[in-house]
Short mmCIF file of C-alpha atoms in Angstrom, two decimals:
data_model
loop_
_atom_site.label_atom_id
_atom_site.label_comp_id
_atom_site.label_asym_id
_atom_site.label_seq_id
_atom_site.Cartn_x
_atom_site.Cartn_y
_atom_site.Cartn_z
CA UNK A 127 -52.17 -31.86 -28.50
CA UNK A 128 -51.64 -29.49 -25.52
CA UNK A 129 -52.30 -26.01 -26.36
CA UNK A 130 -49.01 -24.13 -25.00
CA UNK A 131 -50.72 -20.92 -25.19
CA UNK A 132 -52.98 -21.90 -22.25
CA UNK A 133 -52.42 -19.93 -19.09
CA UNK A 134 -51.37 -21.76 -15.77
CA UNK A 135 -50.51 -20.53 -12.23
CA UNK A 136 -47.71 -20.47 -9.90
CA UNK A 137 -49.40 -19.32 -6.61
CA UNK A 138 -51.02 -16.04 -7.59
CA UNK A 139 -48.88 -15.52 -10.51
CA UNK A 140 -50.48 -16.31 -13.89
CA UNK A 141 -48.10 -17.53 -16.54
CA UNK A 142 -49.55 -16.78 -20.12
CA UNK A 143 -47.81 -19.71 -21.88
CA UNK A 144 -46.49 -23.26 -20.98
CA UNK A 145 -43.06 -22.22 -22.09
CA UNK A 146 -40.48 -21.13 -19.67
CA UNK A 147 -37.21 -19.68 -20.57
CA UNK A 148 -34.40 -21.26 -18.60
CA UNK A 149 -32.04 -19.22 -16.25
CA UNK A 150 -28.56 -19.63 -17.89
CA UNK A 151 -25.26 -18.21 -16.38
CA UNK A 152 -23.71 -15.73 -18.76
CA UNK A 153 -26.82 -15.80 -20.91
CA UNK A 154 -29.88 -14.65 -19.27
CA UNK A 155 -29.44 -11.00 -19.04
CA UNK A 156 -32.45 -8.73 -19.42
CA UNK A 157 -32.04 -8.36 -23.30
CA UNK A 158 -32.28 -12.14 -23.67
CA UNK A 159 -35.39 -12.16 -21.31
CA UNK A 160 -36.99 -9.37 -23.06
CA UNK A 161 -36.57 -11.13 -26.32
CA UNK A 162 -37.87 -14.51 -24.95
CA UNK A 163 -41.13 -12.77 -23.87
CA UNK A 164 -41.45 -11.38 -27.32
CA UNK A 165 -41.25 -14.88 -28.83
CA UNK A 166 -43.52 -16.62 -26.77
CA UNK A 167 -42.03 -17.38 -23.30
CA UNK A 168 -44.53 -17.20 -20.62
CA UNK A 169 -42.12 -16.99 -17.69
CA UNK A 170 -38.56 -15.82 -18.09
CA UNK A 171 -35.81 -16.32 -15.49
CA UNK A 172 -32.71 -14.21 -14.51
CA UNK A 173 -29.44 -16.05 -14.52
CA UNK A 174 -28.25 -17.31 -11.16
CA UNK A 175 -27.61 -14.35 -8.62
CA UNK A 176 -25.29 -14.75 -5.74
CA UNK A 177 -27.05 -14.03 -2.43
CA UNK A 178 -23.55 -13.19 -1.04
CA UNK A 179 -23.10 -10.84 -3.83
CA UNK A 180 -26.39 -9.18 -2.88
CA UNK A 181 -25.50 -9.11 0.76
CA UNK A 182 -22.03 -7.39 0.16
CA UNK A 183 -23.57 -4.93 -2.50
CA UNK A 184 -21.45 -6.23 -5.36
CA UNK A 185 -22.11 -3.90 -8.04
CA UNK A 186 -21.89 -6.43 -10.72
CA UNK A 187 -24.26 -8.82 -8.99
CA UNK A 188 -26.87 -5.99 -8.42
CA UNK A 189 -26.71 -5.31 -12.11
CA UNK A 190 -28.50 -8.80 -12.52
CA UNK A 191 -31.43 -7.23 -10.74
CA UNK A 192 -32.21 -4.76 -13.38
CA UNK A 193 -36.03 -5.41 -14.24
CA UNK A 194 -38.01 -4.10 -16.97
CA UNK A 195 -41.75 -3.67 -17.21
CA UNK A 196 -42.35 -5.95 -20.19
CA UNK A 197 -40.35 -8.92 -18.59
CA UNK A 198 -43.28 -9.81 -16.24
CA UNK A 199 -43.88 -12.46 -14.99
CA UNK A 200 -40.38 -12.79 -13.92
CA UNK A 201 -38.50 -15.02 -11.77
CA UNK A 202 -35.12 -14.11 -10.27
CA UNK A 203 -32.82 -16.98 -9.31
CA UNK A 204 -30.91 -17.12 -6.26
CA UNK A 205 -28.20 -19.50 -5.13
CA UNK A 206 -26.46 -19.78 -1.61
CA UNK A 207 -25.73 -22.17 1.14
CA UNK A 208 -27.15 -20.42 4.10
CA UNK A 209 -30.71 -19.84 5.08
CA UNK A 210 -30.60 -16.22 6.45
CA UNK A 211 -28.53 -14.68 3.71
CA UNK A 212 -30.87 -16.34 0.99
CA UNK A 213 -33.90 -14.93 2.99
CA UNK A 214 -32.45 -11.61 3.04
CA UNK A 215 -31.38 -11.70 -0.75
CA UNK A 216 -35.12 -12.84 -1.67
CA UNK A 217 -36.56 -9.73 0.24
CA UNK A 218 -34.27 -7.69 -1.93
CA UNK A 219 -35.35 -9.19 -5.23
CA UNK A 220 -38.79 -9.01 -4.32
CA UNK A 221 -38.41 -5.23 -3.46
CA UNK A 222 -36.78 -4.88 -7.14
CA UNK A 223 -39.82 -6.19 -8.67
CA UNK A 224 -39.41 -10.08 -9.11
CA UNK A 225 -42.67 -11.88 -9.50
CA UNK A 226 -41.13 -15.02 -8.10
CA UNK A 227 -38.14 -15.91 -6.20
CA UNK A 228 -36.57 -19.26 -7.71
CA UNK A 229 -33.85 -21.08 -5.75
CA UNK A 230 -31.08 -23.09 -7.60
CA UNK A 231 -30.54 -26.48 -6.05
CA UNK A 232 -29.26 -27.96 -9.48
CA UNK A 233 -26.09 -26.12 -10.70
CA UNK A 234 -23.47 -28.90 -11.30
CA UNK A 235 -20.56 -26.29 -11.73
CA UNK A 236 -17.60 -26.66 -9.40
CA UNK A 237 -17.41 -23.11 -8.34
CA UNK A 238 -20.91 -23.23 -7.23
CA UNK A 239 -21.18 -26.53 -5.62
CA UNK A 240 -17.71 -26.13 -3.64
CA UNK A 241 -19.39 -23.58 -1.61
CA UNK A 242 -22.08 -25.84 -0.61
CA UNK A 243 -24.83 -24.17 -3.09
CA UNK A 244 -26.53 -25.63 -6.31
CA UNK A 245 -26.55 -29.27 -6.74
CA UNK A 246 -24.57 -30.04 -3.59
CA UNK A 247 -27.93 -29.24 -1.72
CA UNK A 248 -29.34 -32.24 -3.25
CA UNK A 249 -27.22 -34.08 -0.61
CA UNK A 250 -28.07 -31.95 2.37
CA UNK A 251 -31.80 -32.13 2.28
CA UNK A 252 -32.39 -30.73 5.68
CA UNK A 253 -30.44 -27.57 4.84
CA UNK A 254 -32.34 -27.32 1.42
CA UNK A 255 -35.56 -27.46 3.15
CA UNK A 256 -34.59 -24.90 5.79
CA UNK A 257 -33.47 -22.50 2.95
CA UNK A 258 -36.73 -22.87 1.32
CA UNK A 259 -38.90 -22.49 4.40
CA UNK A 260 -36.96 -19.25 5.32
CA UNK A 261 -37.04 -17.78 1.94
CA UNK A 262 -40.82 -18.48 1.66
CA UNK A 263 -41.41 -17.11 5.16
CA UNK A 264 -39.47 -13.77 4.01
CA UNK A 265 -41.35 -12.65 0.90
CA UNK A 266 -45.11 -12.50 -0.37
CA UNK A 267 -44.17 -13.86 -3.75
CA UNK A 268 -44.19 -17.50 -4.72
CA UNK A 269 -40.96 -19.43 -4.13
CA UNK A 270 -39.77 -22.02 -6.61
CA UNK A 271 -36.99 -24.52 -6.88
CA UNK A 272 -34.99 -25.93 -9.71
CA UNK A 273 -33.28 -29.07 -9.10
CA UNK A 274 -31.64 -32.12 -10.98
CA UNK A 275 -32.40 -35.68 -10.21
CA UNK A 276 -29.39 -35.86 -7.84
CA UNK A 277 -25.52 -35.57 -7.74
CA UNK A 278 -24.70 -39.02 -9.03
CA UNK A 279 -25.81 -40.95 -11.98
CA UNK A 280 -28.80 -43.01 -11.44
CA UNK A 281 -29.81 -40.89 -8.34
CA UNK A 282 -33.55 -40.54 -7.23
CA UNK A 283 -32.79 -37.81 -4.72
CA UNK A 284 -35.26 -35.65 -6.14
CA UNK A 285 -38.25 -38.03 -5.58
CA UNK A 286 -37.43 -37.68 -1.92
CA UNK A 287 -36.50 -33.82 -1.72
CA UNK A 288 -39.06 -32.59 -3.98
CA UNK A 289 -42.28 -33.33 -1.68
CA UNK A 290 -40.18 -32.10 1.42
CA UNK A 291 -39.54 -28.74 -0.50
CA UNK A 292 -43.09 -28.30 -1.25
CA UNK A 293 -43.98 -28.89 2.39
CA UNK A 294 -41.44 -26.30 3.29
CA UNK A 295 -43.13 -23.61 1.02
CA UNK A 296 -42.05 -24.34 -2.55
CA UNK A 297 -45.03 -23.20 -4.86
CA UNK A 298 -43.64 -24.91 -7.84
CA UNK A 299 -40.58 -27.25 -8.85
CA UNK A 300 -38.47 -27.49 -12.17
CA UNK A 301 -36.82 -30.80 -12.71
CA UNK A 302 -33.94 -31.23 -14.89
CA UNK A 303 -33.76 -35.26 -14.78
CA UNK A 304 -29.89 -35.37 -15.26
CA UNK A 305 -27.58 -35.91 -12.56
CA UNK A 306 -25.12 -33.25 -11.48
CA UNK A 307 -22.28 -35.80 -12.82
CA UNK A 308 -23.81 -35.98 -16.16
CA UNK A 309 -23.66 -32.05 -16.62
CA UNK A 310 -25.39 -31.87 -20.07
CA UNK A 311 -24.29 -35.11 -21.50
CA UNK A 312 -26.58 -38.22 -22.24
CA UNK A 313 -30.40 -37.74 -22.16
CA UNK A 314 -32.85 -36.33 -19.67
CA UNK A 315 -34.92 -38.95 -17.93
CA UNK A 316 -38.45 -37.55 -18.08
CA UNK A 317 -39.97 -40.78 -16.60
CA UNK A 318 -38.56 -39.42 -13.52
CA UNK A 319 -40.19 -36.15 -14.01
CA UNK A 320 -43.58 -38.15 -14.37
CA UNK A 321 -42.93 -39.64 -10.85
CA UNK A 322 -42.17 -36.38 -9.30
CA UNK A 323 -45.53 -34.99 -10.76
CA UNK A 324 -47.24 -37.89 -9.24
CA UNK A 325 -45.82 -37.01 -5.88
CA UNK A 326 -46.49 -33.18 -5.51
CA UNK A 327 -49.53 -31.12 -5.63
CA UNK A 328 -47.86 -28.05 -7.13
CA UNK A 329 -47.06 -27.35 -10.70
CA UNK A 330 -43.89 -28.97 -12.16
CA UNK A 331 -41.89 -27.74 -15.13
CA UNK A 332 -40.07 -30.20 -16.96
CA UNK A 333 -36.56 -29.17 -18.18
CA UNK A 334 -34.10 -30.95 -20.42
CA UNK A 335 -33.86 -31.94 -24.20
CA UNK A 336 -37.02 -29.72 -25.15
CA UNK A 337 -35.85 -28.67 -28.59
CA UNK A 338 -39.12 -28.77 -30.65
CA UNK A 339 -42.83 -28.30 -30.50
CA UNK A 340 -43.13 -32.20 -30.94
CA UNK A 341 -40.60 -32.90 -28.20
CA UNK A 342 -42.38 -30.43 -26.09
CA UNK A 343 -45.82 -31.97 -26.85
CA UNK A 344 -44.30 -35.43 -26.05
CA UNK A 345 -42.75 -34.54 -22.74
CA UNK A 346 -45.86 -32.81 -21.46
CA UNK A 347 -47.80 -35.83 -22.47
CA UNK A 348 -45.44 -38.31 -20.90
CA UNK A 349 -44.92 -36.36 -17.61
CA UNK A 350 -48.05 -34.69 -16.89
CA UNK A 351 -46.06 -31.57 -16.13
CA UNK A 352 -47.66 -28.04 -16.31
CA UNK A 353 -44.89 -26.50 -18.57
CA UNK A 354 -41.67 -27.18 -20.23
CA UNK A 355 -38.37 -25.02 -19.75
CA UNK A 356 -36.13 -24.49 -22.90
CA UNK A 357 -32.60 -23.27 -22.49
CA UNK A 358 -29.76 -23.96 -24.88
CA UNK A 359 -32.03 -24.32 -27.94
CA UNK A 360 -32.90 -20.69 -27.60
CA UNK A 361 -29.48 -19.20 -27.50
CA UNK A 362 -29.28 -16.87 -30.52
CA UNK A 363 -32.44 -18.75 -31.84
CA UNK A 364 -35.63 -16.90 -30.52
CA UNK A 365 -37.71 -18.48 -33.54
CA UNK A 366 -37.19 -21.84 -31.61
CA UNK A 367 -39.41 -20.49 -28.91
CA UNK A 368 -42.04 -19.34 -31.48
CA UNK A 369 -42.07 -22.74 -33.08
CA UNK A 370 -42.51 -24.52 -29.85
CA UNK A 371 -45.44 -22.31 -28.65
CA UNK A 372 -47.21 -21.62 -32.01
CA UNK A 373 -45.99 -24.25 -34.31
CA UNK A 374 -44.58 -21.74 -36.71
CA UNK A 375 -41.84 -23.55 -38.57
CA UNK A 376 -40.92 -20.74 -40.98
CA UNK A 377 -37.21 -20.07 -40.78
CA UNK A 378 -36.05 -16.45 -40.51
CA UNK A 379 -34.60 -14.68 -43.27
CA UNK A 380 -31.03 -13.38 -43.21
CA UNK A 381 -32.45 -9.93 -42.77
CA UNK A 382 -34.68 -10.94 -40.01
CA UNK A 383 -31.57 -12.51 -38.21
CA UNK A 384 -29.49 -9.42 -38.64
CA UNK A 385 -32.14 -7.12 -37.30
CA UNK A 386 -32.77 -9.24 -34.15
CA UNK A 387 -29.03 -9.53 -33.44
CA UNK A 388 -28.46 -5.68 -34.05
CA UNK A 389 -31.44 -5.11 -31.59
CA UNK A 390 -29.87 -7.60 -29.02
CA UNK A 391 -26.50 -5.94 -29.31
CA UNK A 392 -28.01 -2.44 -28.63
CA UNK A 393 -30.19 -3.76 -25.66
CA UNK A 394 -26.95 -5.54 -24.24
CA UNK A 395 -24.94 -2.45 -24.49
CA UNK A 396 -27.67 -0.36 -22.81
CA UNK A 397 -27.83 -2.78 -20.05
CA UNK A 398 -24.11 -3.71 -19.63
CA UNK A 399 -22.11 -0.82 -21.06
CA UNK A 400 -20.00 -1.23 -24.10
CA UNK A 401 -16.94 -2.80 -22.43
CA UNK A 402 -18.83 -5.65 -20.83
CA UNK A 403 -21.28 -6.00 -23.66
CA UNK A 404 -18.40 -6.46 -26.27
CA UNK A 405 -17.13 -9.62 -24.61
CA UNK A 406 -20.57 -10.91 -23.63
CA UNK A 407 -21.82 -10.62 -27.11
CA UNK A 408 -19.09 -12.57 -28.70
CA UNK A 409 -20.62 -16.11 -28.21
CA UNK A 410 -23.98 -14.78 -29.61
CA UNK A 411 -22.53 -14.01 -32.90
CA UNK A 412 -21.92 -17.70 -33.63
CA UNK A 413 -25.13 -18.75 -32.05
CA UNK A 414 -27.17 -16.19 -34.39
CA UNK A 415 -25.24 -16.67 -37.61
CA UNK A 416 -24.92 -20.51 -37.44
CA UNK A 417 -27.37 -22.80 -38.74
CA UNK A 418 -26.19 -21.89 -42.39
CA UNK A 419 -27.76 -18.49 -41.91
CA UNK A 420 -24.33 -16.68 -42.80
CA UNK A 421 -21.06 -17.91 -44.30
CA UNK A 422 -18.77 -19.35 -41.49
CA UNK A 423 -15.97 -16.80 -42.01
CA UNK A 424 -18.39 -14.03 -41.43
CA UNK A 425 -18.47 -14.64 -37.74
CA UNK A 426 -14.84 -14.55 -37.58
CA UNK A 427 -14.89 -11.26 -39.35
CA UNK A 428 -17.26 -9.69 -36.80
CA UNK A 429 -14.95 -10.99 -33.96
CA UNK A 430 -12.18 -9.02 -35.26
CA UNK A 431 -14.02 -5.69 -35.12
CA UNK A 432 -13.24 -3.10 -32.34
CA UNK A 433 -16.48 -2.29 -31.34
CA UNK A 434 -20.20 -3.14 -31.34
CA UNK A 435 -21.05 -0.17 -33.47
CA UNK A 436 -18.77 -1.53 -36.04
CA UNK A 437 -20.40 -4.97 -35.73
CA UNK A 438 -23.84 -3.22 -36.21
CA UNK A 439 -22.58 -1.52 -39.37
CA UNK A 440 -21.19 -4.74 -40.84
CA UNK A 441 -24.38 -6.67 -40.15
CA UNK A 442 -26.51 -3.95 -41.91
CA UNK A 443 -24.25 -4.03 -44.92
CA UNK A 444 -24.39 -7.65 -45.06
CA UNK A 445 -28.25 -7.75 -44.92
CA UNK A 446 -29.44 -4.15 -46.28
CA UNK A 447 -33.02 -5.18 -45.75
CA UNK A 448 -32.47 -5.64 -42.08
CA UNK A 449 -32.72 -1.92 -41.40
CA UNK A 450 -36.46 -1.67 -42.03
CA UNK A 451 -37.14 -4.69 -39.95
CA UNK A 452 -34.88 -3.07 -37.22
CA UNK A 453 -36.76 0.06 -37.25
CA UNK A 454 -39.96 -1.77 -36.85
CA UNK A 455 -38.75 -3.86 -34.06
CA UNK A 456 -37.51 -0.82 -32.09
CA UNK A 457 -40.86 0.90 -32.67
CA UNK A 458 -42.47 -2.01 -30.98
CA UNK A 459 -39.92 -2.75 -27.87
CA UNK A 460 -40.43 -0.28 -25.16
CA UNK A 461 -37.34 1.78 -24.40
CA UNK A 462 -36.07 4.35 -21.81
CA UNK A 463 -36.64 4.82 -18.28
CA UNK A 464 -40.22 3.77 -18.15
CA UNK A 465 -39.37 0.21 -18.50
CA UNK A 466 -36.48 -0.04 -16.02
CA UNK A 467 -37.81 -0.05 -12.31
CA UNK A 468 -35.71 1.90 -9.75
CA UNK A 469 -33.49 -0.30 -7.60
CA UNK A 470 -33.81 0.36 -4.10
CA UNK A 471 -30.41 -1.02 -3.14
CA UNK A 472 -28.20 0.38 -5.93
CA UNK A 473 -28.20 2.42 -9.07
CA UNK A 474 -26.57 0.07 -11.76
CA UNK A 475 -24.04 1.64 -13.67
CA UNK A 476 -23.18 -1.15 -16.05
CA UNK A 477 -19.58 -1.51 -14.72
#
């Protein structure tokens, strides 16, 4: 059995547990990352940030660069298809407070790949290496790369590209051993992860199908990877992280679920503003309230409400004991200006 509480290193950055919370578009906002750290993630990652959005000072993109003191160590993930803008963006995220600059060479979504970014770069290995080299040369923090096995089913492109990325300056690699064509179907082929581990002398993070402590232990044993990455399993379910890291199989009470969701709502509103948060949170209601925690019609009831304040009130009525738990959570979570670093490039207004 591998102790997932054992620290490990990415360059000079110490990561306190062997569990990494995945970067997920439309999910990995600051509220989600801070929650992940509380429940045992040793490293948390921002959702993908467009280097073009940073270059053009897009206010919404800059909002992704909000960094709180209790998130560290934090990786901010960039995507783009040109080396110079990626290097410039890396300097900015380093200035904001990122401990690690992560580069996305794995996103299979069409609106990303059609720009030449994400998984498309698995087929343009020279450009991928040039991007890593320029980014690594632009910053003092470690540069890491997240990639898939290749674009097409059965591809082994990652085994050729991975060592080249390390030679170009990557301090760690994360492999999701599905093809871009697979998206999230089928299963992750972690025998491929084990092959990559044998080819490089930097830490490798195994991503894909890690949904329990037993599965995390199996993947680490099979692959020899340094850590595992958890993504969809943590959506609305931070208790899954605790189970993976500590083996705590206790299921949250209805009151604990309601309290955690209300705290998440408040943090999201603080970060995004009421208007954006209202839309962003809708998918989380189903994630939190599912798995038999609340009756199915209750989620639909919340979706009909006009404001997040009304949602909070309804949750606290449905689980009256949640209020005391919520007060305890809020007392333990840092709040206010002291946890948000000043952005040198924009003041994020939540719009």
